Coordinates of C-alpha atoms in Angstrom, one line a residue:
M1 CA 15.6 20.8 13.8
S2 CA 14.0 23.1 16.6
T3 CA 11.2 24.0 14.4
A4 CA 10.2 20.4 13.9
A5 CA 10.8 19.4 17.4
N6 CA 8.9 22.0 19.4
P7 CA 5.4 21.1 18.0
L8 CA 6.1 17.4 18.5
V9 CA 7.1 18.1 22.3
A10 CA 3.9 20.2 22.6
I11 CA 1.9 17.3 21.5
L12 CA 3.6 14.6 23.7
K13 CA 3.2 17.1 26.7
D14 CA -0.5 17.5 26.2
R15 CA -2.0 13.9 27.1
S16 CA -5.2 14.4 25.2
K17 CA -3.3 15.1 22.0
A18 CA -0.7 12.4 22.5
L19 CA -3.5 10.0 23.1
A20 CA -5.2 11.0 20.2
L21 CA -2.2 10.7 18.0
F22 CA -1.4 7.3 19.3
V23 CA -5.1 6.1 18.6
I24 CA -5.0 7.4 15.1
M25 CA -1.7 5.8 14.2
L26 CA -2.5 2.3 15.5
P27 CA -4.9 1.4 12.8
V28 CA -2.7 3.2 10.2
L29 CA 0.2 0.8 11.0
L30 CA -2.2 -2.3 11.3
V31 CA -3.9 -1.4 7.7
T32 CA -0.5 -0.9 6.0
I33 CA 1.2 -3.8 7.7
D34 CA -1.8 -6.1 6.1
N35 CA -0.5 -5.0 2.7
T36 CA 2.8 -6.8 3.1
I37 CA 2.6 -9.4 6.0
L38 CA 1.3 -12.2 3.8
N39 CA 4.3 -12.1 1.5
F40 CA 6.5 -13.8 3.9
S41 CA 3.7 -16.4 4.4
L42 CA 3.7 -17.5 0.6
P43 CA 5.8 -20.5 0.9
R44 CA 3.7 -21.9 3.8
I45 CA 0.4 -21.0 2.2
A46 CA 1.6 -22.6 -0.8
S47 CA 2.4 -26.1 1.1
A48 CA -1.0 -25.7 3.1
L49 CA -3.5 -24.5 0.4
S50 CA -1.8 -25.4 -2.8
P51 CA -2.9 -22.3 -4.6
S52 CA -2.4 -21.7 -8.2
A53 CA -0.1 -18.8 -9.5
A54 CA -3.3 -16.6 -10.0
Q55 CA -4.6 -17.6 -6.7
Q56 CA -1.1 -16.5 -4.9
L57 CA -1.3 -13.0 -6.4
W58 CA -5.1 -12.9 -5.6
I59 CA -4.1 -13.7 -2.0
I60 CA -1.9 -10.9 -1.7
D61 CA -4.0 -8.3 -3.8
A62 CA -7.8 -9.0 -3.0
Y63 CA -7.2 -6.8 0.1
S64 CA -5.7 -3.9 -1.8
I65 CA -8.0 -4.1 -4.6
V66 CA -11.2 -3.8 -2.6
L67 CA -9.5 -1.2 -0.3
A68 CA -8.7 0.9 -3.4
G69 CA -12.2 0.6 -4.9
L70 CA -13.9 1.6 -1.8
L71 CA -11.5 4.4 -0.4
V72 CA -13.2 7.4 -2.4
T73 CA -16.6 6.1 -1.3
M74 CA -15.8 5.8 2.3
G75 CA -13.9 9.1 2.5
G76 CA -16.9 10.8 1.0
A77 CA -19.3 8.9 3.6
G78 CA -17.1 9.9 6.4
D79 CA -17.3 13.7 5.3
R80 CA -21.0 13.2 5.8
L81 CA -21.5 10.8 8.7
G82 CA -18.3 11.6 10.7
H83 CA -14.9 10.0 10.5
R84 CA -14.6 9.1 14.3
K85 CA -17.8 7.0 13.5
M86 CA -16.4 5.4 10.5
L87 CA -13.1 4.6 12.2
F88 CA -15.0 2.9 15.1
I89 CA -17.0 0.8 12.7
G90 CA -14.1 -0.2 10.3
C91 CA -11.9 -1.1 13.3
S92 CA -14.5 -3.3 15.0
G93 CA -15.2 -5.0 11.6
F94 CA -11.6 -5.5 10.7
A95 CA -11.0 -7.3 14.2
A96 CA -13.9 -9.6 13.7
V97 CA -13.0 -10.7 10.1
S98 CA -9.3 -11.3 11.1
L99 CA -10.6 -13.9 13.6
I100 CA -12.7 -15.6 11.0
V101 CA -10.0 -15.7 8.4
V102 CA -7.8 -17.8 10.7
F103 CA -10.0 -20.7 9.8
S104 CA -9.5 -20.9 6.0
Q105 CA -9.2 -24.3 4.7
Q106 CA -9.1 -23.4 0.9
A107 CA -7.2 -20.6 -1.1
W108 CA -10.7 -19.0 -2.0
H109 CA -11.7 -18.9 1.6
L110 CA -8.4 -16.8 2.1
I111 CA -9.1 -14.5 -0.8
A112 CA -12.5 -13.9 0.3
G113 CA -11.4 -13.0 3.8
R114 CA -8.7 -10.5 2.6
A115 CA -11.4 -8.9 0.3
V116 CA -13.8 -8.3 3.4
L117 CA -10.9 -7.0 5.3
G118 CA -10.3 -4.5 2.4
F119 CA -13.9 -3.4 2.8
F120 CA -13.3 -2.6 6.6
G121 CA -9.8 -1.2 5.9
A122 CA -11.3 1.4 3.5
M123 CA -13.4 2.9 6.4
I124 CA -10.3 3.2 8.4
L125 CA -7.6 5.0 6.3
P126 CA -9.5 8.1 5.3
A127 CA -10.8 8.7 8.7
T128 CA -7.3 8.6 10.2
L129 CA -6.1 11.5 7.9
A130 CA -9.2 13.3 8.2
L131 CA -9.3 13.1 12.0
I132 CA -5.8 14.7 12.2
R133 CA -7.1 17.8 10.7
S134 CA -9.9 18.2 13.4
A135 CA -7.6 17.0 16.3
F136 CA -4.7 19.1 15.4
E137 CA -5.8 22.7 14.5
D138 CA -2.3 24.3 15.0
R139 CA -0.6 24.3 11.5
E140 CA 2.7 23.1 12.7
E141 CA 1.4 20.4 15.2
R142 CA -0.9 19.2 12.2
R143 CA 2.2 19.0 9.9
I144 CA 4.2 17.0 12.6
A145 CA 1.0 14.7 13.0
V146 CA 0.9 14.3 9.2
A147 CA 4.7 13.4 9.2
V148 CA 4.1 10.7 12.1
W149 CA 1.0 9.5 10.1
A150 CA 3.0 9.3 6.9
T151 CA 5.9 7.6 8.6
C152 CA 3.6 5.0 10.2
L153 CA 2.1 4.3 6.6
T154 CA 5.6 3.6 5.2
I155 CA 6.7 1.7 8.4
G156 CA 3.6 -0.5 8.4
S157 CA 4.3 -1.6 4.9
A158 CA 7.9 -2.2 6.0
L159 CA 7.0 -3.9 9.2
G160 CA 4.7 -6.5 7.4
P161 CA 7.8 -8.8 6.3
L162 CA 9.4 -8.3 10.0
V163 CA 6.2 -9.1 12.0
G164 CA 5.4 -12.0 9.6
G165 CA 8.8 -13.4 9.8
V166 CA 8.9 -13.3 13.4
L167 CA 5.3 -15.1 13.8
L168 CA 6.2 -17.7 11.2
Q169 CA 9.5 -18.6 12.9
Y170 CA 7.5 -19.9 15.7
Y171 CA 3.7 -20.4 14.5
D172 CA 1.9 -21.3 11.4
W173 CA 0.6 -19.0 8.7
Q174 CA -2.6 -18.3 10.4
S175 CA -1.0 -16.4 13.1
V176 CA -0.3 -13.2 10.8
F177 CA -4.0 -12.5 11.0
L178 CA -4.2 -12.4 14.8
V179 CA -1.8 -9.3 14.6
A180 CA -5.0 -7.2 14.3
L181 CA -6.2 -7.6 17.8
P182 CA -3.6 -5.8 19.9
F183 CA -3.6 -2.8 17.4
L184 CA -7.4 -2.5 17.2
A185 CA -8.4 -3.1 20.5
P186 CA -7.2 0.2 22.0
V187 CA -8.8 2.2 19.2
I188 CA -12.1 0.6 19.9
L189 CA -12.0 1.4 23.6
F190 CA -10.5 4.9 23.4
A191 CA -11.5 6.4 20.0
P192 CA -15.1 7.5 21.2
F193 CA -13.5 9.5 24.1
C194 CA -10.3 11.0 22.9
L195 CA -10.9 12.0 19.3
P196 CA -13.1 14.8 18.4
E197 CA -15.5 14.0 15.7
S198 CA -15.0 15.6 12.3
E199 CA -17.3 18.4 11.1
K200 CA -20.0 16.8 9.0
Q201 CA -21.3 18.1 5.8
P202 CA -24.8 19.3 5.9
A203 CA -27.8 17.7 4.0
F204 CA -26.5 14.3 4.2
S205 CA -27.3 12.0 1.4
I206 CA -25.9 8.8 -0.2
D207 CA -25.5 8.8 -3.9
Y208 CA -25.6 5.1 -4.6
W209 CA -24.9 5.4 -8.3
S210 CA -21.7 7.3 -7.7
I211 CA -20.6 4.6 -5.2
T212 CA -21.5 1.7 -7.6
L213 CA -19.8 3.5 -10.6
S214 CA -16.5 4.1 -8.5
L215 CA -16.5 0.6 -7.2
V216 CA -16.9 -1.2 -10.6
A217 CA -14.5 1.1 -12.3
M218 CA -11.6 0.5 -9.9
V219 CA -12.1 -3.2 -9.4
S220 CA -12.6 -3.8 -13.3
L221 CA -9.4 -1.8 -14.1
M222 CA -7.5 -3.7 -11.2
F223 CA -8.9 -7.1 -12.3
A224 CA -8.0 -6.3 -16.0
L225 CA -4.2 -5.6 -15.1
K226 CA -3.9 -8.6 -12.8
H227 CA -5.4 -11.0 -15.3
G228 CA -3.4 -9.7 -18.0
A229 CA -0.3 -10.0 -16.0
T230 CA -0.9 -13.6 -14.9
E231 CA -2.9 -15.1 -17.6
G232 CA -1.8 -12.9 -20.7
I233 CA -3.8 -10.4 -22.8
D234 CA -6.8 -12.2 -23.7
A235 CA -10.8 -11.5 -24.1
W236 CA -11.3 -11.3 -20.3
A237 CA -8.5 -8.7 -19.8
I238 CA -9.4 -6.6 -22.7
S239 CA -13.3 -6.6 -21.9
T240 CA -12.7 -5.8 -18.1
F241 CA -10.3 -3.0 -19.0
I242 CA -12.9 -1.4 -21.1
C243 CA -15.6 -2.0 -18.7
G244 CA -13.4 -0.2 -16.1
L245 CA -12.9 2.8 -18.6
V246 CA -16.6 3.0 -19.4
F247 CA -17.6 3.1 -15.8
G248 CA -14.8 5.4 -14.9
V249 CA -15.9 7.9 -17.5
L250 CA -19.5 7.5 -16.3
F251 CA -18.6 8.3 -12.8
V252 CA -16.4 11.5 -13.8
R253 CA -19.3 12.7 -15.8
R254 CA -21.7 12.2 -12.9
Q255 CA -19.3 14.1 -10.5
L256 CA -19.2 17.0 -12.9
V257 CA -23.0 17.6 -12.8
L258 CA -23.8 16.8 -9.1
K259 CA -24.4 19.5 -6.8
D260 CA -22.8 17.5 -3.7
P261 CA -20.4 15.0 -5.7
L262 CA -18.7 12.0 -3.9
L263 CA -15.4 13.2 -5.4
D264 CA -14.9 17.0 -6.0
L265 CA -12.9 16.7 -9.3
K266 CA -11.8 20.3 -8.9
L267 CA -9.2 19.2 -6.4
F268 CA -7.2 17.7 -9.3
T269 CA -7.0 21.2 -10.9
I270 CA -4.6 22.0 -7.7
P271 CA -1.0 21.1 -8.9
A272 CA 0.2 20.3 -5.5
F273 CA -2.7 17.8 -5.0
S274 CA -2.8 16.1 -8.3
V275 CA 1.1 15.6 -8.7
S276 CA 1.3 14.5 -5.0
I277 CA -1.3 11.8 -5.7
A278 CA 0.7 10.4 -8.7
V279 CA 3.9 10.3 -6.7
N280 CA 2.1 8.5 -3.9
L281 CA 0.9 5.7 -6.3
V282 CA 4.4 5.4 -7.9
S283 CA 6.3 5.4 -4.4
L284 CA 4.1 2.7 -2.9
G285 CA 4.1 0.6 -5.9
L286 CA 8.0 0.5 -5.8
L287 CA 7.9 -0.4 -2.2
I288 CA 5.5 -3.2 -2.3
G289 CA 6.9 -4.5 -5.5
F290 CA 10.4 -4.4 -4.0
I291 CA 9.1 -6.5 -0.8
Y292 CA 7.3 -8.9 -2.9
L293 CA 10.6 -9.9 -4.8
A294 CA 12.8 -9.5 -1.7
T295 CA 10.9 -11.7 0.6
Q296 CA 11.1 -14.8 -2.1
L297 CA 14.7 -13.9 -2.9
M298 CA 15.7 -14.1 0.7
Q299 CA 13.7 -17.2 1.9
I300 CA 13.8 -19.3 -1.3
V301 CA 16.7 -18.3 -3.3
L302 CA 19.1 -17.5 -0.4
G303 CA 17.6 -19.9 1.8
S304 CA 17.1 -17.7 5.0
S305 CA 14.7 -18.6 7.6
P306 CA 11.7 -16.1 7.8
L307 CA 13.2 -14.7 11.2
V308 CA 16.6 -14.0 9.6
A309 CA 15.1 -12.6 6.4
S310 CA 12.8 -10.4 8.3
L311 CA 15.7 -9.0 10.4
N312 CA 17.9 -8.2 7.4
L313 CA 15.1 -5.4 6.6
V314 CA 15.3 -3.8 10.2
P315 CA 18.1 -1.3 9.1
G316 CA 15.9 0.0 6.1
Q317 CA 12.9 0.3 8.5
V318 CA 14.8 2.2 11.1
L319 CA 16.2 4.7 8.6
A320 CA 12.6 5.0 7.2
I321 CA 11.4 6.2 10.7
V322 CA 14.2 8.9 10.7
A323 CA 13.7 9.9 7.3
G324 CA 10.0 10.4 7.6
M325 CA 10.5 12.9 10.4
A326 CA 13.9 14.6 9.4
V327 CA 12.4 15.8 6.0
V328 CA 9.9 18.1 8.0
P329 CA 12.7 20.8 8.4
V330 CA 14.2 20.1 5.2
V331 CA 11.1 20.7 3.2
Q332 CA 10.9 24.1 4.8
R333 CA 14.1 25.2 3.4
I334 CA 14.1 23.4 0.0
A335 CA 11.4 23.4 -2.7
P336 CA 9.2 20.1 -2.4
N337 CA 9.6 19.2 -5.9
R338 CA 13.4 19.0 -5.4
V339 CA 13.0 17.0 -2.2
I340 CA 10.6 14.6 -3.8
A341 CA 12.6 14.2 -6.9
F342 CA 15.7 13.4 -5.1
C343 CA 13.9 10.7 -2.8
L344 CA 12.6 9.2 -6.1
V345 CA 16.4 8.9 -7.3
L346 CA 17.1 7.1 -4.1
A347 CA 14.1 4.6 -4.8
G348 CA 15.3 4.1 -8.2
A349 CA 18.8 3.5 -7.0
A350 CA 17.5 0.4 -4.8
F351 CA 16.3 -1.3 -8.2
M352 CA 19.5 -0.4 -10.0
I353 CA 21.6 -2.2 -7.1
F354 CA 19.4 -5.5 -8.0
A355 CA 20.1 -4.9 -11.7
L356 CA 23.9 -4.3 -11.3
F357 CA 25.0 -6.4 -8.4
D358 CA 24.9 -10.0 -7.5
I359 CA 21.9 -10.4 -5.2
S360 CA 22.8 -11.3 -1.7
M361 CA 21.4 -10.5 1.8
L362 CA 23.8 -7.5 1.9
T363 CA 22.6 -6.0 -1.4
I364 CA 19.1 -6.6 -0.5
A365 CA 19.4 -4.7 2.7
V366 CA 21.2 -1.8 1.2
A367 CA 18.7 -1.5 -1.5
F368 CA 15.7 -1.7 0.8
A369 CA 17.6 1.1 3.0
F370 CA 17.7 3.3 -0.2
L371 CA 14.2 2.6 -1.0
N372 CA 12.7 2.9 2.4
I373 CA 14.6 6.4 3.0
G374 CA 13.2 7.6 -0.3
V375 CA 9.6 6.5 0.2
A376 CA 9.2 7.5 3.8
A377 CA 10.2 11.1 3.1
I378 CA 8.1 11.2 0.0
T379 CA 4.9 10.1 2.1
T380 CA 5.5 12.8 4.6
V381 CA 5.9 15.6 2.1
T382 CA 3.0 14.5 -0.3
N383 CA 0.6 14.0 2.2
D384 CA 1.2 17.3 3.9
L385 CA 0.8 18.9 0.5
V386 CA -2.6 17.0 -0.2
L387 CA -3.9 17.8 3.2
S388 CA -2.9 21.6 3.2
S389 CA -3.9 22.1 -0.4
V390 CA -7.6 21.5 -0.1
P391 CA -10.6 23.1 1.9
A392 CA -11.4 21.6 5.3
D393 CA -14.5 20.2 4.4
S394 CA -13.0 18.2 1.5
A395 CA -10.2 16.6 3.8
G396 CA -11.9 13.3 3.8
S397 CA -12.3 13.2 0.1
A398 CA -8.8 14.4 -0.5
S399 CA -7.1 11.8 1.9
S400 CA -9.4 9.1 0.5
V401 CA -8.1 9.9 -3.0
S402 CA -4.5 9.9 -1.6
E403 CA -5.1 6.4 0.0
T404 CA -6.7 5.3 -3.2
A405 CA -3.5 6.1 -5.1
Y406 CA -1.5 4.2 -2.3
E407 CA -3.7 1.1 -2.5
A408 CA -3.5 1.2 -6.4
G409 CA 0.2 1.5 -5.9
V410 CA 0.2 -1.6 -3.9
V411 CA -1.8 -3.6 -6.5
L412 CA 0.3 -2.2 -9.3
G413 CA 3.5 -3.1 -7.4
T414 CA 2.7 -6.7 -7.2
T415 CA 0.8 -6.8 -10.5
L416 CA 3.1 -5.0 -12.8
I417 CA 6.5 -5.7 -11.2
G418 CA 5.5 -9.1 -9.9
G419 CA 3.7 -9.8 -13.2
A420 CA 6.7 -9.0 -15.3
V421 CA 9.0 -11.0 -13.2
A422 CA 6.6 -14.0 -13.4
W423 CA 6.4 -13.7 -17.1
L424 CA 10.3 -13.4 -17.5
Y425 CA 10.5 -16.4 -14.9
R426 CA 8.5 -18.8 -16.9
A427 CA 10.5 -17.7 -20.1
H428 CA 13.8 -18.4 -18.3
F429 CA 12.8 -21.5 -16.4
V430 CA 14.3 -24.8 -17.5
A431 CA 13.2 -27.9 -15.6
P432 CA 15.8 -30.5 -14.8
A433 CA 15.3 -33.7 -17.1
G434 CA 13.5 -36.7 -15.6
I435 CA 10.9 -34.5 -13.4
D436 CA 7.1 -35.5 -13.8
V437 CA 5.4 -33.2 -16.1
S438 CA 2.7 -32.2 -13.8
A439 CA 5.4 -31.2 -11.3
V440 CA 7.2 -29.4 -13.9
M441 CA 3.8 -27.4 -14.7
Q442 CA 3.5 -26.3 -11.3
A443 CA 7.2 -25.4 -10.8
E444 CA 7.2 -23.2 -13.9
E445 CA 4.3 -20.9 -12.7
T446 CA 5.9 -19.3 -9.9
L447 CA 9.0 -19.5 -7.7
P448 CA 6.9 -20.3 -4.5
G449 CA 5.2 -23.2 -6.5
A450 CA 8.8 -24.5 -7.7
Y451 CA 9.6 -24.5 -3.8
A452 CA 6.6 -26.3 -2.9
V453 CA 7.2 -29.1 -5.6
S454 CA 10.8 -29.2 -4.4
Q455 CA 9.6 -30.3 -1.0
T456 CA 8.0 -33.3 -2.6
L457 CA 11.2 -34.6 -4.3
S458 CA 14.2 -36.5 -3.3
G459 CA 17.3 -34.6 -2.3
E460 CA 19.1 -34.4 -5.7
W461 CA 15.9 -33.8 -7.7
A462 CA 14.9 -31.1 -5.2
D463 CA 18.1 -29.3 -5.3
S464 CA 18.4 -29.5 -9.1
L465 CA 14.8 -28.0 -9.3
L466 CA 15.1 -25.3 -6.7
E467 CA 18.6 -24.3 -8.4
S468 CA 17.1 -23.8 -11.8
A469 CA 14.0 -22.0 -10.4
S470 CA 16.2 -19.7 -8.4
Q471 CA 18.4 -18.9 -11.5
A472 CA 15.2 -18.0 -13.5
F473 CA 13.9 -15.8 -10.8
T474 CA 17.1 -13.9 -10.1
Q475 CA 17.6 -13.2 -13.8
S476 CA 13.9 -12.1 -14.1
V477 CA 14.4 -9.7 -11.2
Q478 CA 17.5 -8.1 -12.6
L479 CA 15.7 -7.4 -16.0
T480 CA 12.6 -6.2 -14.4
S481 CA 14.7 -3.8 -12.2
L482 CA 16.3 -2.0 -15.2
G483 CA 12.7 -1.2 -16.5
V484 CA 11.5 0.0 -12.9
A485 CA 14.5 2.2 -12.7
A486 CA 14.0 3.7 -16.0
T487 CA 10.5 4.3 -15.1
V488 CA 11.3 5.9 -12.0
L489 CA 13.7 8.4 -13.9
A490 CA 10.8 9.7 -16.0
V491 CA 8.7 10.2 -13.0
V492 CA 11.4 12.4 -11.6
F493 CA 11.3 14.6 -14.7
I494 CA 7.6 15.1 -14.2
V495 CA 7.8 16.1 -10.6
L496 CA 10.6 18.7 -11.5
K497 CA 8.5 20.2 -14.2
Y498 CA 4.9 20.1 -12.9
L499 CA 5.2 20.2 -9.0
K500 CA 5.8 23.9 -8.6
L501 CA 5.3 25.1 -5.0
P502 CA 4.0 27.2 -3.5
S503 CA 1.5 28.2 -6.1
S504 CA -0.6 31.3 -5.9
E505 CA -3.2 30.0 -8.4
S506 CA -3.6 26.8 -6.2
A507 CA -4.1 28.9 -3.1
E508 CA -6.7 31.1 -5.0
L509 CA -8.6 28.0 -6.2
A510 CA -8.6 26.5 -2.8
T511 CA -10.2 29.7 -1.7
E512 CA -12.9 29.7 -4.1
M513 CA -13.7 26.0 -3.2
Q514 CA -13.8 26.9 0.4
D515 CA -16.3 29.8 -0.4

């Protein structure tokens, strides 16, 4: 414990380093809070803006899709322009757009606003991790700073429902966007003075073709997956998926021939880097998918208020903070692949609890605790591996790839897990006899849709409709959870086989890339 505590104490005693760490962590918390805070708002948004089933998923994921599509671009731009400058611009734009989104009157207003927030969020996340490398030169201090960063990343995603639940208990859904201001104001004020600018790469140039290819590839692939999950596999899903693959191949080929590529693909030949990136994607997908389901289970199926539902997740959030820091001394003694594999087992156990036990507030709290412990520890270990396995001048690109995996995981969590539940929900839903056909059509799309319809019906009809929808949703969650747990088990075997650390070959390759 002392080996992990001493560097942290040293950071806290040094006012300049403590302030730097504080300023770096605030936007990390905010950007990840924004990934999940709207989950608790869905019932209110459904009543206020009447979004369709597809629009509900787009409201959640428009932010993450744009974020994922631009992270590589913004990471590369930060390597060239300076990450402190990118952080300042991103935080200023994020704050301004958050104020504008408050005035949304239609579902597409909210979707567009979330997409623009994703644009500025893409500037923030790669900059924060890269600035850790320039602000903390000591290896042990940097490891602790990365652990704090990784813990904030996980806690931010977990805090979204808590913050949203508290706000919605007393205010309307627009209040969740005003959370940005107290987080970003200190960053805008102090970042120019307390953070050292990262080392800029010489001969700055912007490769607009690479930017376009990467963005089109990411957005097309994400759109195809989301459209397939909500509307079915049709011509649109197939064509956009093929489009994403084509542009992705063109992007890769261009990076291989460029002298100064936007993304250095040699990074993926380092086992510690490539496997860590894959695990990041899976772990965040599990967390976001779980929260997406749990918020609806607690508020609609179990009938809890937003505040009570959010408080039910607090134990898991506290344990995540502990796990994210406690894993640092553990991974110094136990091989990282074994630590990550064990944490993935914990995450899979959370979904097995959903699959095997009756869903209640207690089982949700216990499952969330298992999941949060696993994801928090994974985030700390994998991000330390990502940052330490690449040359210093590739820190921005490496961190942006890591964050792309996170945001892809966010989208995949809601798209694949949420899409599977939505498909099974429609298959299991049986509307009570006597309800208007148009109301039934809206109720059978999603659980929040059924909830919104039930608010317009009389007591007996409302109870019958909501009970039928709740049963269908619960069955769908249990079946989907079995599939998720099986997938996690497969990932565990991959980690144990391919994540071998330390690797002398990786170290030699990193040295070659540095030269």
